[in-house]
Amino acid sequence: MLHMIKLLLACLLTLSLYLTPCLAGDVCELGGAVIQLSSSNHTYKAVPSDPEVLLHDSLQQMQLSLASPQDACQPLTDPVTGAAVLVQRGSCPFATKAQNVQRANAAAVLVINSDDDCMYMDLNNTEVEAITMPVVSVSKQTGVELEEAAQKHATIALWMPYYSSFDFNVILLWVMAIGTFVLAGVWAGNDSFGTEHSYLQAQDDSEGNASKWQMESQTITQGGAVAFLVIASGSLLLLYFFLDTAFYVVLMGLFSLGAVQALAAALAPLCSWLLPHQTLHPPIGQIPAHAVLSLGISLGVVAVWLVFRSYAWAWVLQDLLGISLIVMVLRQFRLPDIKVACVLLPLSFFYDIFWVFIQPYLTHGDSVMVKVATGGDQHWQLPMLLIVPAFHLSPATGPVILGFGDILLPGLLGVYSRTFDLYHNLDIWQSYFWPTVVGYAVGLMLTYLALWFEIGGSQGQPALLYLIPCTLGLTLLLAMSRKHLTLMCSHGAFATCESGDSVPDLEANAELQDSGDTRLLAPSC
C-alpha cells in the first residue's frame, strides 16, 4: 500500500512543471490602485487595466456616479462629466464600457465584478490607445459599498502608489530550490551508493545474504520514462476537466499521506540520534522509540497545516512538507545511466514547452497547466508546489511558486551525478554533481529573467526550458570533454560486468586524477 501511495505521488508531484509569479494570492490585495472615499477616509483596493500609468498622478475630488445604463454597454444617458463612474460587469467588452463612459466626459471608470474577487481586464493595443482615462476593477462587495456612497453624493480620490518591481521572495525561493536540490542529491546519492555497494559486497560474501541488502529504490527505465510523461499529461488533463470538490479532497488526502511519511523519514535520523537504542513495548510488539517520535511530529505538522493552510504563515509548513516529499521521491527513484536521462529530461523539456506555450496557441484558450496550477475555476489551493509570498504587496510582485517537477526531474540527474562521483571517487574538481548544481542555479535564474521580461508572454514560463539545457546539457559536455560519456552510457553510475565484479579500482582512479589524467578505469572482467 505504501509503495502504491509513493507511485501515485510521483505522478501527482510532477504535474506542476512550471514557474510563474502572481498565480496565487488575492487579486484584490495585489491590485495596487487605491480608492479613497473623502467622506470617511476609507480606502479600497482596485486592479487597473492598461494604461495604468494614468493612475500615477492622483485623481482627487471626483464625484462618484452610477452609470445609466448600469452596464454602460450603450451610450450613457445621465451627465457624468468629471465623475468616477461605477459600471456593472457583463453584457459587452470592457473596452466598450470604457469608451461609452469616456464619450460622456467622465474622469474614470470603476468596473464592479460579479463576485467577491477582483479581476484583470485584458485590452488589446488598439483599445488601449483609444482610452485616455483610468479603468479599474473592484470586487462585488467593494462595489456595493461604493454604490451606497454614490447615492450620498460622495467624492473619491484614485491613484496608483509607487511599487518596486522586485521582491526578495524571488531570491528566497531560488535559495530554497537550490538547497532542496543539493539536499536531495547528496542524501539520495549517498543512499544509492551505500546500498548498492553493500549489496554487491554481500553478493561477494554470500549469495544467501544478498536479499537483506536489496535496494528499496526503483530504477527508471527508458520505457518507464516515456510512460511517465504520458501519465503526467493524462493526469494534467484529468485535473483540468474534472477538478471539483471531491477530486480536490482526494488530492489533499494523497498529499497529506505522502507528507506524513516523507517528513517522518526526514526526521528519523534526528529522532534516532535523540533516542538511540530505545524501544517501546505495546501489545503489537516492539517499536523503535525514534519511529514513534518522528511519526508523531509529522502527523502534528500535517494536521496543523491542514487546519490553518489558508493563513498567511501556512506557506512555511507547506514548503517544509513539499521539500520532504521531494527528498523522499528522489530517494525512491533513480536513473540507471545517462541514456535514460537523455530520454526522460528532453521529453520533459518538450512537455513543459507544449503545455505552457503551444497548447494555448493551438486551442486559442487558457494554458491547461496554468489553469490547473491556479486551482481551476474554483481557485483551489493545490499543495503540489513551493510558494513564497510577497514581502510587500503590489501589482508588480506577488507570491512566487515553483512546481515540484521543476526540482524532481533535474534532481534525478543530480542524484545520478552524485552517485557517479562517489562510485568513481571523483573529487570536487572532477565532480559531475556540483557542476549540475551550478547549472540548476543558472537555469532557475534564467527562468526568473524570462519572467521579468515576459518572454513568450505573461502567462508564466516553462522552467524546464531553461533547467534541462543547463543541467543535462552541461553534464553531457563535461562527460564528452573528460571522455567519460561511453562509461556513463555503457555502465552508468554503477559499472557492472557479467562476472559480477562491479567495484572499480578506486585507488587507480585517484592516481589517474592526481596525474592530470581525466580517464576513469571501468571494472575489469
XYZ file of C-alpha atoms in Angstrom:
525
model
C 0.000 0.000 0.000
C 2.800 2.421 0.864
C 4.539 1.695 -2.442
C 1.276 2.426 -4.280
C 1.000 5.775 -2.491
C 4.582 6.597 -3.475
C 3.913 5.787 -7.136
C 0.746 7.909 -7.151
C 2.631 10.771 -5.522
C 5.407 10.531 -8.090
C 2.828 11.180 -10.822
C 0.980 13.897 -8.917
C 4.088 15.783 -7.861
C 5.266 16.258 -11.448
C 2.023 17.943 -12.563
C 3.368 21.339 -11.525
C 6.118 21.598 -14.164
C 6.008 25.387 -14.332
C 7.319 28.502 -12.675
C 5.252 31.645 -12.690
C 4.600 34.508 -10.273
C 1.305 36.145 -9.410
C -0.746 32.975 -9.810
C -1.561 32.687 -6.121
C -2.843 35.222 -3.671
C -5.745 37.652 -3.528
C -6.012 39.633 -6.768
C -7.729 42.494 -4.918
C -4.885 42.770 -2.412
C -2.312 42.695 -5.207
C -4.229 45.221 -7.295
C -2.201 48.232 -6.296
C -4.596 51.039 -7.202
C -6.174 52.828 -4.237
C -9.662 54.320 -3.969
C -10.268 56.668 -1.038
C -13.691 57.926 -0.005
C -13.407 61.571 1.041
C -16.418 61.247 3.339
C -14.918 58.505 5.537
C -11.231 58.324 4.549
C -11.862 54.611 3.963
C -9.681 53.078 1.234
C -10.306 50.203 -1.185
C -8.004 48.246 -3.479
C -8.615 48.115 -7.217
C -6.978 46.351 -10.160
C -6.054 48.729 -13.010
C -6.093 47.895 -16.688
C -3.635 49.321 -19.163
C -2.651 52.103 -19.376
C -2.101 52.058 -15.618
C 0.447 54.891 -15.988
C -2.552 57.265 -15.950
C -3.017 56.395 -12.274
C 0.397 57.511 -11.070
C -0.955 61.057 -10.818
C -3.555 61.240 -8.057
C -7.093 61.881 -9.326
C -8.885 63.604 -6.449
C -12.326 65.025 -5.678
C -14.144 63.107 -8.380
C -17.877 62.827 -7.936
C -18.876 59.164 -7.551
C -21.681 58.423 -10.022
C -23.703 55.436 -11.221
C -23.785 54.564 -14.897
C -27.096 54.627 -16.733
C -27.493 52.039 -18.191
C -25.717 50.199 -15.385
C -23.540 48.039 -17.663
C -22.566 51.027 -19.873
C -22.916 48.893 -22.972
C -24.899 51.727 -24.581
C -24.176 55.488 -24.551
C -24.787 56.986 -21.114
C -27.994 58.935 -20.631
C -27.151 60.840 -17.417
C -24.447 63.551 -17.202
C -21.223 62.296 -15.615
C -18.731 64.978 -16.639
C -15.591 64.767 -14.485
C -17.021 61.887 -12.416
C -15.772 58.462 -11.482
C -18.472 56.187 -12.911
C -19.451 52.833 -11.375
C -20.212 50.238 -14.067
C -21.519 46.691 -13.713
C -19.553 43.866 -15.344
C -21.039 41.853 -18.198
C -23.050 42.106 -21.450
C -20.242 43.695 -23.505
C -16.416 44.008 -23.618
C -14.559 46.174 -21.111
C -13.335 48.418 -23.924
C -16.928 49.181 -24.990
C -17.858 50.211 -21.436
C -14.800 52.431 -21.118
C -15.351 54.107 -24.481
C -19.032 54.853 -23.744
C -18.136 56.377 -20.374
C -15.266 58.327 -21.935
C -17.586 59.828 -24.561
C -19.682 61.147 -21.671
C -16.588 63.111 -20.496
C -16.147 61.131 -17.280
C -12.810 61.088 -15.435
C -12.543 57.371 -14.573
C -14.336 54.010 -14.809
C -14.800 51.626 -11.873
C -15.961 48.195 -13.120
C -17.759 46.163 -10.436
C -17.054 42.440 -10.612
C -19.829 39.861 -10.350
C -18.170 38.039 -7.424
C -16.116 38.886 -4.348
C -12.761 38.879 -6.118
C -11.176 41.474 -8.348
C -10.383 40.788 -11.987
C -7.814 41.617 -14.613
C -9.156 43.377 -17.723
C -7.244 42.460 -20.861
C -7.307 45.122 -23.571
C -5.515 44.955 -26.923
C -3.183 47.699 -28.105
C -5.797 49.368 -30.325
C -8.291 49.531 -27.442
C -5.646 50.909 -25.074
C -4.729 53.706 -27.474
C -8.383 54.772 -27.688
C -8.818 55.044 -23.886
C -7.430 58.163 -22.214
C -8.759 57.722 -18.675
C -8.086 55.222 -15.876
C -10.114 51.998 -15.836
C -10.048 49.852 -12.686
C -11.944 46.850 -11.381
C -13.281 46.344 -7.862
C -14.826 43.377 -6.072
C -18.570 42.908 -5.725
C -18.517 43.840 -2.021
C -16.489 46.989 -2.678
C -18.915 47.877 -5.467
C -21.893 47.601 -3.134
C -20.271 49.973 -0.646
C -19.273 52.446 -3.361
C -22.798 52.397 -4.823
C -24.176 53.316 -1.410
C -21.637 56.137 -1.191
C -22.584 57.353 -4.682
C -26.217 57.685 -3.642
C -24.997 60.004 -0.847
C -23.085 62.126 -3.420
C -19.637 61.133 -2.086
C -16.394 62.062 -3.805
C -13.301 59.890 -4.166
C -9.579 60.068 -4.844
C -7.973 57.450 -7.087
C -4.254 56.824 -7.512
C -1.525 54.217 -8.019
C 1.212 54.248 -5.358
C 4.776 53.617 -6.438
C 5.823 49.991 -6.045
C 9.140 48.318 -6.626
C 9.009 45.685 -9.360
C 11.319 43.408 -7.353
C 10.632 41.421 -4.225
C 13.148 39.412 -2.213
C 10.775 36.440 -2.209
C 12.277 35.584 -5.607
C 15.714 35.199 -4.021
C 14.286 33.191 -1.117
C 12.563 30.714 -3.435
C 15.725 30.482 -5.574
C 17.807 29.622 -2.486
C 15.130 27.213 -1.246
C 15.006 25.371 -4.587
C 18.798 25.072 -4.832
C 19.010 23.935 -1.213
C 16.402 21.251 -1.840
C 18.271 20.149 -4.983
C 21.540 19.829 -3.038
C 19.965 18.139 -0.002
C 18.092 15.585 -2.099
C 21.080 14.955 -4.362
C 23.544 14.377 -1.518
C 21.148 12.319 0.612
C 19.702 10.185 -2.180
C 23.101 9.805 -3.884
C 24.726 8.629 -0.674
C 21.838 6.226 -0.078
C 22.093 4.834 -3.585
C 25.871 4.421 -3.426
C 25.869 2.907 0.054
C 23.045 0.479 -0.617
C 24.405 -0.662 -3.976
C 27.932 -1.052 -2.671
C 26.721 -3.037 0.339
C 24.531 -5.185 -1.888
C 27.420 -6.027 -4.173
C 29.693 -6.812 -1.251
C 27.006 -9.107 0.114
C 26.946 -10.916 -3.227
C 30.678 -11.467 -2.969
C 30.381 -12.719 0.598
C 27.354 -14.914 0.325
C 24.508 -15.267 -2.127
C 22.195 -16.109 0.726
C 22.720 -12.776 2.482
C 22.179 -10.607 -0.580
C 18.456 -10.150 -0.079
C 18.864 -8.167 3.125
C 20.775 -5.534 1.149
C 18.149 -5.348 -1.608
C 17.543 -1.719 -2.629
C 14.126 -0.203 -1.987
C 14.583 2.452 -4.697
C 13.029 1.886 -8.114
C 15.113 2.191 -11.283
C 13.542 4.222 -14.092
C 13.839 2.552 -17.499
C 13.636 4.221 -20.904
C 10.145 2.807 -21.392
C 9.195 3.982 -17.936
C 10.437 7.482 -18.794
C 8.121 7.655 -21.813
C 5.194 6.225 -19.841
C 5.880 8.699 -17.045
C 5.338 11.690 -19.334
C 2.232 10.131 -20.913
C 0.728 9.546 -17.444
C 1.649 13.091 -16.394
C -0.134 14.559 -19.448
C -3.169 12.369 -18.851
C -3.285 13.337 -15.188
C -2.989 17.019 -16.130
C -5.971 16.766 -18.472
C -7.896 14.791 -15.863
C -7.375 17.554 -13.321
C -8.279 20.222 -15.879
C -11.641 18.687 -16.808
C -12.677 17.068 -13.527
C -11.193 19.175 -10.729
C -14.086 19.523 -8.298
C -14.603 19.314 -4.556
C -14.358 15.515 -4.434
C -11.223 15.439 -6.595
C -9.673 18.209 -4.512
C -10.303 16.222 -1.317
C -8.639 13.165 -2.880
C -5.582 15.232 -3.886
C -5.317 16.732 -0.420
C -5.617 13.273 1.115
C -2.860 11.840 -1.080
C -0.620 14.805 -0.393
C -1.209 14.551 3.355
C -0.485 10.804 3.456
C 2.695 11.252 1.477
C 3.733 14.272 3.538
C 3.352 12.342 6.811
C 5.551 9.542 5.531
C 8.088 11.871 3.925
C 8.511 14.138 6.955
C 8.757 11.116 9.269
C 11.523 9.664 7.057
C 13.342 13.006 7.030
C 13.149 13.318 10.816
C 14.084 9.691 11.519
C 17.899 10.237 11.689
C 17.494 13.152 14.113
C 14.999 11.273 16.288
C 17.257 8.208 16.255
C 20.137 10.372 17.490
C 17.934 11.772 20.265
C 16.575 8.346 21.295
C 19.290 5.790 20.488
C 18.582 2.101 21.138
C 15.250 2.805 22.846
C 12.166 0.752 22.100
C 8.534 0.756 23.170
C 6.649 -2.429 24.007
C 2.967 -2.092 23.086
C 0.805 -5.248 22.725
C 1.534 -5.424 18.986
C 5.276 -5.867 19.588
C 8.442 -3.808 19.864
C 8.500 -0.417 18.162
C 11.607 1.838 17.976
C 11.021 4.948 20.050
C 12.537 7.200 17.379
C 9.989 5.937 14.822
C 7.113 6.825 17.141
C 8.596 10.286 17.797
C 9.188 11.095 14.109
C 5.727 9.836 13.145
C 4.099 11.864 15.922
C 5.863 15.058 14.884
C 4.993 14.569 11.208
C 1.328 13.851 11.999
C 1.191 17.013 14.110
C 2.774 19.198 11.425
C 0.463 17.897 8.693
C -2.586 18.321 10.931
C -1.655 21.934 11.737
C -1.116 22.670 8.060
C -4.465 21.142 7.067
C -6.351 23.212 9.652
C -4.530 26.512 9.089
C -3.449 26.204 5.423
C -5.365 29.350 4.422
C -3.472 31.506 6.935
C -0.680 33.828 5.789
C 2.058 31.896 7.641
C 0.992 28.420 6.442
C 3.325 28.609 3.420
C 6.223 27.738 5.751
C 4.638 24.389 6.645
C 3.586 23.727 3.046
C 7.144 24.255 1.833
C 8.538 22.076 4.626
C 6.201 19.243 3.642
C 6.904 19.793 -0.037
C 10.670 19.632 0.427
C 10.280 16.430 2.467
C 8.210 14.887 -0.331
C 10.728 15.861 -2.997
C 13.576 14.316 -0.999
C 11.564 11.138 -0.407
C 10.699 10.721 -4.090
C 14.323 11.238 -5.147
C 15.374 8.608 -2.612
C 12.829 6.189 -4.074
C 13.571 6.567 -7.797
C 16.899 6.697 -9.629
C 18.347 6.768 -13.128
C 20.481 3.723 -14.023
C 22.578 5.528 -16.650
C 22.826 8.709 -18.673
C 20.864 7.172 -21.568
C 17.652 7.156 -19.544
C 18.334 10.765 -18.534
C 18.641 11.629 -22.232
C 15.148 10.205 -22.780
C 13.324 11.464 -19.682
C 14.663 15.010 -19.454
C 14.317 16.057 -23.124
C 10.763 14.656 -23.128
C 10.057 16.727 -20.003
C 11.607 19.722 -21.770
C 9.117 19.480 -24.659
C 6.279 18.569 -22.277
C 6.743 21.828 -20.399
C 7.009 23.935 -23.563
C 3.924 22.333 -25.086
C 1.563 22.849 -22.136
C 2.710 26.420 -21.398
C 3.303 27.893 -24.881
C 1.984 25.655 -27.681
C -1.291 24.272 -26.282
C -2.835 27.742 -25.600
C -1.889 28.771 -29.157
C -3.481 25.660 -30.693
C -6.687 25.835 -28.646
C -6.959 29.653 -28.521
C -7.659 29.336 -24.805
C -6.036 29.247 -21.403
C -3.000 27.114 -20.643
C -4.167 23.817 -19.162
C -1.102 23.728 -16.937
C -1.588 27.263 -15.598
C -5.307 26.617 -15.108
C -4.566 23.523 -13.013
C -1.822 25.376 -11.122
C -4.285 28.076 -10.090
C -6.827 25.512 -8.897
C -9.301 25.696 -11.785
C -12.432 27.822 -11.773
C -12.805 27.375 -8.007
C -9.220 28.570 -7.358
C -8.456 25.554 -5.165
C -5.208 25.956 -3.248
C -3.271 22.966 -4.626
C -0.323 21.949 -2.449
C 1.971 20.470 -5.108
C 4.322 23.423 -5.308
C 6.729 25.509 -3.276
C 5.451 29.000 -2.573
C 6.915 32.152 -1.040
C 4.524 35.087 -0.529
C 5.375 38.636 -1.467
C 7.113 40.625 1.253
C 5.338 43.746 0.025
C 2.087 43.731 -1.935
C 1.964 45.388 -5.315
C 0.671 44.712 -8.820
C 4.241 44.023 -9.938
C 5.055 41.473 -7.251
C 3.188 38.602 -5.730
C 3.693 35.075 -4.440
C 6.272 33.164 -6.453
C 5.718 29.440 -6.941
C 7.784 26.547 -8.239
C 6.298 23.217 -9.253
C 7.704 20.093 -7.612
C 8.563 18.722 -11.044
C 10.970 21.589 -11.638
C 13.097 20.179 -8.809
C 12.288 16.470 -9.149
C 13.210 15.970 -12.798
C 16.574 17.789 -12.757
C 17.025 16.295 -9.277
C 17.064 12.770 -10.745
C 20.095 13.814 -12.780
C 21.619 15.369 -9.661
C 21.241 12.088 -7.747
C 22.786 10.166 -10.639
C 25.711 12.608 -10.797
C 26.300 12.374 -7.054
C 26.261 8.571 -7.183
C 28.662 8.579 -10.136
C 31.039 10.872 -8.221
C 31.030 8.615 -5.161
C 31.358 5.374 -7.060
C 34.302 6.591 -9.116
C 35.956 8.518 -6.275
C 35.817 11.878 -8.075
C 36.954 14.939 -6.161
C 35.259 18.332 -6.394
C 37.295 19.347 -9.461
C 36.295 16.204 -11.365
C 32.770 16.118 -9.913
C 29.621 15.993 -12.004
C 27.246 16.752 -9.143
C 28.461 20.241 -8.238
C 28.507 21.487 -11.856
C 24.948 20.170 -12.092
C 24.048 22.249 -9.027
C 25.588 25.344 -10.629
C 23.728 24.598 -13.863
C 20.469 24.262 -11.959
C 21.033 27.597 -10.203
C 21.804 29.322 -13.517
C 18.785 27.729 -15.228
C 16.471 28.887 -12.461
C 17.904 32.398 -12.671
C 17.315 32.406 -16.446
C 13.712 31.430 -15.759
C 13.281 34.441 -13.481
C 14.785 36.712 -16.121
C 12.409 35.276 -18.739
C 9.518 36.023 -16.379
C 10.835 39.521 -15.765
C 10.972 40.333 -19.499
C 7.806 38.292 -20.245
C 9.485 36.226 -22.950
C 6.724 34.379 -24.785
C 4.008 36.254 -22.894
C 2.941 36.967 -19.348
C 1.244 33.620 -18.673
C 4.341 32.162 -16.994
C 7.440 30.277 -18.028
C 8.161 26.573 -18.559
C 11.082 26.337 -16.140
C 12.361 23.111 -17.695
C 13.000 25.050 -20.909
C 15.965 26.593 -19.084
C 16.757 23.951 -16.447
C 17.243 20.945 -18.735
C 19.856 22.528 -21.057
C 21.724 23.978 -18.059
C 21.872 20.624 -16.222
C 21.748 17.759 -18.725
C 23.497 19.787 -21.418
C 26.323 20.745 -19.065
C 26.700 17.162 -17.821
C 26.972 15.807 -21.376
C 29.518 18.460 -22.365
C 31.667 17.686 -19.330
C 31.408 13.934 -19.929
C 32.486 14.326 -23.559
C 35.388 16.612 -22.678
C 36.581 14.191 -19.974
C 35.976 11.106 -22.158
C 33.558 9.646 -19.587
C 30.479 9.565 -21.809
C 30.990 5.990 -23.001
C 31.308 4.792 -19.420
C 28.142 6.676 -18.422
C 26.230 5.166 -21.335
C 27.522 1.613 -21.128
C 27.847 1.157 -17.366
C 26.098 4.078 -15.735
C 26.871 5.151 -12.207
C 27.424 1.538 -11.174
C 29.747 -0.048 -13.696
C 28.810 -3.722 -13.894
C 30.258 -6.733 -15.664
C 28.864 -10.115 -16.492
C 31.181 -11.678 -13.935
C 29.543 -9.615 -11.180
C 32.761 -7.688 -10.378
C 31.193 -4.193 -10.193
C 33.640 -2.331 -7.991
C 36.113 -0.142 -9.906
C 39.680 0.314 -8.788
C 39.185 3.485 -6.749
C 42.869 3.855 -5.908
C 43.837 3.582 -9.559
C 41.224 6.179 -10.483
C 42.588 8.518 -7.818
C 46.135 8.072 -9.168
C 44.946 8.925 -12.665
C 43.299 12.116 -11.409
C 46.367 13.138 -9.424
C 48.462 12.793 -12.564
C 46.056 15.006 -14.516
C 44.535 12.139 -16.497
C 40.741 12.520 -16.595
C 40.042 8.929 -17.691
C 38.204 6.508 -15.433
C 39.028 2.860 -15.114
C 36.000 0.709 -15.867
C 35.814 -2.582 -13.972
C 37.919 -5.363 -15.391
C 36.052 -8.592 -16.097
